[in-house]
Amino acid sequence: MAWLTGYEREKIDWFPTIDPKKCVKCGMCMNCGKAVYDWTKDGSRVGRPYSCIVGCSTCANLCMGKAISFPDIEGVRKIYKKEHLWAKVKKQLTEEGKLKIEKK
Ligand code: SF4
Ligand code: SF4
């Protein structure tokens, strides 16, 4: 996966936080493809925060109760800049052939 190119996931402060007072137990966040959440009798809980894809916020966007929040994305962008992650990601994508223009 070319999002971090080897940079340690645990060094990046990006994962969801649920405000339990706002959670209406709609279940939408359980759609997360990375299985970040656990379902409990009290609704959803964040079980595996570092499985969350850095920069993703789909669950928060679709949460019925607007109960999910994330840290400020600018902190992530600073790391990307400082660690040259944008250039590394592009290099990896190029190597994987994902930036090849398809002829139709
Ligand atoms: S932001 Fe994306 S990857 Fe992270 S928990 Fe929500 S849906 Fe899953
Ligand atoms: S999407 Fe939001 S309201 Fe729905 S279960 Fe998850 S945290 Fe609760």
Short mmCIF file of N, CA and C and ligand atoms in Angstrom, two decimals:
data_model
loop_
_atom_site.label_atom_id
_atom_site.label_comp_id
_atom_site.label_asym_id
_atom_site.label_seq_id
_atom_site.Cartn_x
_atom_site.Cartn_y
_atom_site.Cartn_z
N MET A 1 0.84 -1.20 0.00
CA MET A 1 0.00 0.00 0.00
C MET A 1 0.88 1.25 0.00
N ALA A 2 0.58 2.17 -0.85
CA ALA A 2 1.49 3.30 -1.07
C ALA A 2 1.16 4.55 -0.25
N TRP A 3 0.36 4.43 0.78
CA TRP A 3 0.01 5.65 1.53
C TRP A 3 1.16 6.15 2.39
N LEU A 4 1.93 5.23 2.97
CA LEU A 4 2.96 5.64 3.93
C LEU A 4 4.37 5.25 3.50
N THR A 5 4.51 4.37 2.55
CA THR A 5 5.82 3.92 2.03
C THR A 5 6.82 3.61 3.14
N GLY A 6 6.40 2.81 4.07
CA GLY A 6 7.32 2.35 5.11
C GLY A 6 7.35 3.21 6.36
N TYR A 7 6.80 4.41 6.30
CA TYR A 7 6.77 5.26 7.50
C TYR A 7 5.87 4.59 8.55
N GLU A 8 6.33 4.63 9.79
CA GLU A 8 5.62 3.88 10.85
C GLU A 8 4.22 4.45 11.12
N ARG A 9 3.22 3.61 10.96
CA ARG A 9 1.83 4.04 11.13
C ARG A 9 1.59 4.64 12.52
N GLU A 10 2.19 4.05 13.54
CA GLU A 10 1.94 4.48 14.93
C GLU A 10 2.49 5.89 15.21
N LYS A 11 3.32 6.39 14.31
CA LYS A 11 3.86 7.74 14.53
C LYS A 11 2.92 8.82 14.00
N ILE A 12 1.82 8.39 13.37
CA ILE A 12 0.89 9.36 12.80
C ILE A 12 -0.41 9.38 13.59
N ASP A 13 -0.71 10.57 14.08
CA ASP A 13 -1.88 10.77 14.92
C ASP A 13 -3.12 10.93 14.04
N TRP A 14 -3.62 9.80 13.55
CA TRP A 14 -4.84 9.84 12.71
C TRP A 14 -5.69 8.60 12.97
N PHE A 15 -6.75 8.81 13.70
CA PHE A 15 -7.71 7.72 13.96
C PHE A 15 -8.98 8.35 14.49
N PRO A 16 -10.10 7.63 14.40
CA PRO A 16 -11.37 8.20 14.83
C PRO A 16 -11.54 8.19 16.35
N THR A 17 -12.30 9.15 16.82
CA THR A 17 -12.74 9.18 18.22
C THR A 17 -14.26 9.29 18.20
N ILE A 18 -14.91 8.49 19.02
CA ILE A 18 -16.39 8.53 19.09
C ILE A 18 -16.82 9.29 20.34
N ASP A 19 -17.76 10.19 20.16
CA ASP A 19 -18.41 10.81 21.31
C ASP A 19 -19.61 9.93 21.64
N PRO A 20 -19.54 9.13 22.70
CA PRO A 20 -20.61 8.18 22.98
C PRO A 20 -21.96 8.84 23.21
N LYS A 21 -21.95 10.10 23.62
CA LYS A 21 -23.23 10.81 23.86
C LYS A 21 -23.95 11.08 22.55
N LYS A 22 -23.19 11.17 21.47
CA LYS A 22 -23.80 11.48 20.16
C LYS A 22 -24.11 10.23 19.34
N CYS A 23 -23.50 9.09 19.69
CA CYS A 23 -23.69 7.86 18.90
C CYS A 23 -25.15 7.40 18.99
N VAL A 24 -25.79 7.27 17.82
CA VAL A 24 -27.19 6.84 17.78
C VAL A 24 -27.30 5.36 17.38
N LYS A 25 -26.16 4.67 17.38
CA LYS A 25 -26.09 3.23 17.09
C LYS A 25 -26.65 2.88 15.71
N CYS A 26 -26.35 3.72 14.74
CA CYS A 26 -26.85 3.44 13.38
C CYS A 26 -26.09 2.29 12.73
N GLY A 27 -24.86 2.04 13.19
CA GLY A 27 -24.08 0.93 12.66
C GLY A 27 -23.26 1.26 11.42
N MET A 28 -23.42 2.46 10.90
CA MET A 28 -22.74 2.83 9.66
C MET A 28 -21.22 2.64 9.73
N CYS A 29 -20.62 2.98 10.85
CA CYS A 29 -19.15 2.90 10.96
C CYS A 29 -18.65 1.46 10.89
N MET A 30 -19.54 0.49 11.13
CA MET A 30 -19.12 -0.91 11.06
C MET A 30 -18.86 -1.34 9.61
N ASN A 31 -19.15 -0.44 8.66
CA ASN A 31 -18.82 -0.69 7.25
C ASN A 31 -17.33 -0.50 6.97
N CYS A 32 -16.59 0.06 7.91
CA CYS A 32 -15.17 0.32 7.69
C CYS A 32 -14.46 -0.94 7.19
N GLY A 33 -13.81 -0.82 6.07
CA GLY A 33 -13.13 -1.97 5.47
C GLY A 33 -11.89 -2.41 6.23
N LYS A 34 -11.44 -1.60 7.17
CA LYS A 34 -10.23 -1.93 7.94
C LYS A 34 -10.57 -2.45 9.34
N ALA A 35 -11.83 -2.69 9.60
CA ALA A 35 -12.29 -3.26 10.89
C ALA A 35 -11.74 -2.49 12.09
N VAL A 36 -11.81 -1.17 12.02
CA VAL A 36 -11.30 -0.33 13.11
C VAL A 36 -12.21 -0.40 14.35
N TYR A 37 -13.50 -0.64 14.09
CA TYR A 37 -14.48 -0.56 15.17
C TYR A 37 -14.92 -1.93 15.70
N ASP A 38 -15.36 -1.92 16.95
CA ASP A 38 -16.01 -3.09 17.56
C ASP A 38 -17.44 -2.69 17.91
N TRP A 39 -18.35 -3.61 17.72
CA TRP A 39 -19.74 -3.34 18.08
C TRP A 39 -19.99 -3.85 19.49
N THR A 40 -20.57 -3.00 20.34
CA THR A 40 -20.85 -3.39 21.73
C THR A 40 -22.32 -3.10 22.03
N LYS A 41 -22.75 -3.49 23.20
CA LYS A 41 -24.16 -3.23 23.56
C LYS A 41 -24.43 -1.73 23.65
N ASP A 42 -23.38 -0.95 23.84
CA ASP A 42 -23.53 0.51 23.93
C ASP A 42 -23.26 1.21 22.60
N GLY A 43 -23.14 0.44 21.53
CA GLY A 43 -22.85 1.04 20.23
C GLY A 43 -21.42 0.73 19.81
N SER A 44 -20.92 1.55 18.90
CA SER A 44 -19.60 1.28 18.33
C SER A 44 -18.48 1.82 19.22
N ARG A 45 -17.34 1.13 19.19
CA ARG A 45 -16.16 1.58 19.93
C ARG A 45 -14.94 1.40 19.04
N VAL A 46 -13.96 2.28 19.18
CA VAL A 46 -12.73 2.17 18.39
C VAL A 46 -11.84 1.11 19.02
N GLY A 47 -11.65 0.01 18.29
CA GLY A 47 -10.86 -1.11 18.83
C GLY A 47 -9.44 -1.15 18.30
N ARG A 48 -9.26 -0.76 17.04
CA ARG A 48 -7.93 -0.84 16.41
C ARG A 48 -7.62 0.49 15.70
N PRO A 49 -7.32 1.53 16.49
CA PRO A 49 -7.17 2.88 15.92
C PRO A 49 -6.13 2.96 14.79
N TYR A 50 -5.03 2.23 14.94
CA TYR A 50 -3.96 2.36 13.93
C TYR A 50 -4.21 1.51 12.68
N SER A 51 -5.35 0.84 12.64
CA SER A 51 -5.73 0.19 11.38
C SER A 51 -6.42 1.18 10.45
N CYS A 52 -6.79 2.33 10.99
CA CYS A 52 -7.45 3.36 10.18
C CYS A 52 -6.49 3.87 9.11
N ILE A 53 -7.01 4.03 7.91
CA ILE A 53 -6.19 4.54 6.80
C ILE A 53 -5.94 6.03 7.01
N VAL A 54 -4.67 6.40 7.01
CA VAL A 54 -4.31 7.81 7.23
C VAL A 54 -4.97 8.70 6.18
N GLY A 55 -5.71 9.67 6.64
CA GLY A 55 -6.38 10.62 5.74
C GLY A 55 -7.82 10.26 5.43
N CYS A 56 -8.22 9.03 5.68
CA CYS A 56 -9.60 8.62 5.42
C CYS A 56 -10.52 9.21 6.49
N SER A 57 -11.74 9.55 6.11
CA SER A 57 -12.72 10.02 7.10
C SER A 57 -14.14 9.65 6.69
N THR A 58 -14.25 8.59 5.92
CA THR A 58 -15.56 8.18 5.41
C THR A 58 -16.57 7.94 6.53
N CYS A 59 -16.14 7.23 7.57
CA CYS A 59 -17.08 6.90 8.64
C CYS A 59 -17.62 8.17 9.31
N ALA A 60 -16.74 9.16 9.50
CA ALA A 60 -17.19 10.41 10.12
C ALA A 60 -18.16 11.14 9.20
N ASN A 61 -17.89 11.10 7.90
CA ASN A 61 -18.76 11.81 6.95
C ASN A 61 -20.16 11.21 6.91
N LEU A 62 -20.26 9.90 7.15
CA LEU A 62 -21.55 9.23 7.03
C LEU A 62 -22.19 8.84 8.36
N CYS A 63 -21.51 9.14 9.45
CA CYS A 63 -22.05 8.83 10.78
C CYS A 63 -23.36 9.59 11.01
N MET A 64 -24.41 8.86 11.28
CA MET A 64 -25.73 9.49 11.42
C MET A 64 -25.76 10.51 12.57
N GLY A 65 -25.09 10.18 13.67
CA GLY A 65 -25.14 11.05 14.84
C GLY A 65 -24.05 12.11 14.85
N LYS A 66 -23.24 12.19 13.79
CA LYS A 66 -22.08 13.10 13.75
C LYS A 66 -21.23 12.93 15.02
N ALA A 67 -21.03 11.67 15.39
CA ALA A 67 -20.36 11.36 16.65
C ALA A 67 -18.86 11.11 16.49
N ILE A 68 -18.39 11.02 15.24
CA ILE A 68 -16.99 10.64 15.00
C ILE A 68 -16.17 11.86 14.61
N SER A 69 -15.01 11.99 15.24
CA SER A 69 -14.13 13.10 14.87
C SER A 69 -12.71 12.59 14.65
N PHE A 70 -11.92 13.43 13.98
CA PHE A 70 -10.52 13.11 13.68
C PHE A 70 -9.65 14.28 14.08
N PRO A 71 -8.34 14.04 14.25
CA PRO A 71 -7.44 15.17 14.52
C PRO A 71 -7.37 16.10 13.31
N ASP A 72 -6.74 17.24 13.47
CA ASP A 72 -6.57 18.18 12.37
C ASP A 72 -5.66 17.57 11.30
N ILE A 73 -6.14 17.54 10.06
CA ILE A 73 -5.38 16.93 8.96
C ILE A 73 -4.05 17.66 8.71
N GLU A 74 -3.95 18.90 9.15
CA GLU A 74 -2.71 19.65 8.91
C GLU A 74 -1.51 19.00 9.60
N GLY A 75 -1.74 18.34 10.72
CA GLY A 75 -0.65 17.63 11.40
C GLY A 75 -0.12 16.51 10.52
N VAL A 76 -1.02 15.81 9.86
CA VAL A 76 -0.62 14.73 8.94
C VAL A 76 0.14 15.32 7.75
N ARG A 77 -0.37 16.41 7.22
CA ARG A 77 0.27 17.03 6.05
C ARG A 77 1.69 17.50 6.38
N LYS A 78 1.88 17.98 7.61
CA LYS A 78 3.23 18.41 8.02
C LYS A 78 4.20 17.23 7.99
N ILE A 79 3.73 16.07 8.46
CA ILE A 79 4.59 14.87 8.43
C ILE A 79 4.90 14.48 6.98
N TYR A 80 3.87 14.53 6.14
CA TYR A 80 4.10 14.20 4.72
C TYR A 80 5.15 15.10 4.10
N LYS A 81 5.09 16.38 4.46
CA LYS A 81 6.07 17.32 3.91
C LYS A 81 7.47 17.04 4.48
N LYS A 82 7.55 16.96 5.80
CA LYS A 82 8.85 16.79 6.48
C LYS A 82 9.55 15.50 6.06
N GLU A 83 8.78 14.43 5.91
CA GLU A 83 9.36 13.12 5.60
C GLU A 83 9.38 12.82 4.10
N HIS A 84 9.01 13.79 3.31
CA HIS A 84 9.00 13.65 1.83
C HIS A 84 8.13 12.48 1.39
N LEU A 85 7.03 12.30 2.10
CA LEU A 85 6.18 11.14 1.79
C LEU A 85 5.47 11.29 0.45
N TRP A 86 5.16 12.52 0.05
CA TRP A 86 4.49 12.69 -1.24
C TRP A 86 5.38 12.17 -2.38
N ALA A 87 6.65 12.53 -2.31
CA ALA A 87 7.58 12.09 -3.37
C ALA A 87 7.76 10.57 -3.32
N LYS A 88 7.85 10.03 -2.11
CA LYS A 88 8.03 8.58 -1.97
C LYS A 88 6.81 7.81 -2.47
N VAL A 89 5.64 8.35 -2.16
CA VAL A 89 4.40 7.70 -2.62
C VAL A 89 4.35 7.70 -4.14
N LYS A 90 4.70 8.83 -4.73
CA LYS A 90 4.65 8.92 -6.19
C LYS A 90 5.63 7.94 -6.82
N LYS A 91 6.81 7.84 -6.22
CA LYS A 91 7.81 6.90 -6.73
C LYS A 91 7.27 5.47 -6.67
N GLN A 92 6.67 5.14 -5.53
CA GLN A 92 6.14 3.78 -5.39
C GLN A 92 5.00 3.51 -6.37
N LEU A 93 4.12 4.48 -6.52
CA LEU A 93 3.01 4.30 -7.47
C LEU A 93 3.52 4.14 -8.89
N THR A 94 4.57 4.87 -9.22
CA THR A 94 5.16 4.76 -10.55
C THR A 94 5.72 3.36 -10.75
N GLU A 95 6.44 2.89 -9.72
CA GLU A 95 7.03 1.54 -9.81
C GLU A 95 5.97 0.46 -9.92
N GLU A 96 4.84 0.70 -9.28
CA GLU A 96 3.74 -0.29 -9.34
C GLU A 96 2.92 -0.16 -10.62
N GLY A 97 3.27 0.80 -11.45
CA GLY A 97 2.57 0.98 -12.73
C GLY A 97 1.22 1.63 -12.60
N LYS A 98 0.98 2.25 -11.43
CA LYS A 98 -0.35 2.82 -11.20
C LYS A 98 -0.49 4.22 -11.79
N LEU A 99 0.61 4.80 -12.24
CA LEU A 99 0.53 6.14 -12.83
C LEU A 99 0.72 6.07 -14.35
N LYS A 100 0.51 4.90 -14.88
CA LYS A 100 0.65 4.74 -16.34
C LYS A 100 -0.66 5.21 -17.00
N ILE A 101 -0.49 6.01 -18.04
CA ILE A 101 -1.67 6.48 -18.76
C ILE A 101 -2.19 5.36 -19.65
N GLU A 102 -3.46 5.04 -19.45
CA GLU A 102 -4.03 3.95 -20.24
C GLU A 102 -4.50 4.44 -21.59
N LYS A 103 -4.12 3.72 -22.62
CA LYS A 103 -4.58 4.10 -23.96
C LYS A 103 -5.94 3.43 -24.21
N LYS A 104 -6.85 4.23 -24.75
CA LYS A 104 -8.18 3.66 -25.00
C LYS A 104 -8.41 3.50 -26.48
S1 SF4 B 1 -11.68 6.77 8.43
FE1 SF4 B 1 -11.89 5.14 6.93
S2 SF4 B 1 -10.39 3.60 7.52
FE2 SF4 B 1 -10.59 4.98 9.24
S3 SF4 B 1 -12.07 4.05 10.57
FE3 SF4 B 1 -13.22 5.43 9.23
S4 SF4 B 1 -13.86 4.25 7.43
FE4 SF4 B 1 -12.28 3.08 8.56
S1 SF4 B 2 -21.76 5.71 12.59
FE1 SF4 B 2 -21.76 7.11 14.31
S2 SF4 B 2 -23.81 7.03 15.19
FE2 SF4 B 2 -23.56 5.28 13.83
S3 SF4 B 2 -22.88 3.63 15.22
FE3 SF4 B 2 -21.05 4.57 14.37
S4 SF4 B 2 -20.44 6.15 15.86
FE4 SF4 B 2 -22.56 5.58 16.30
#
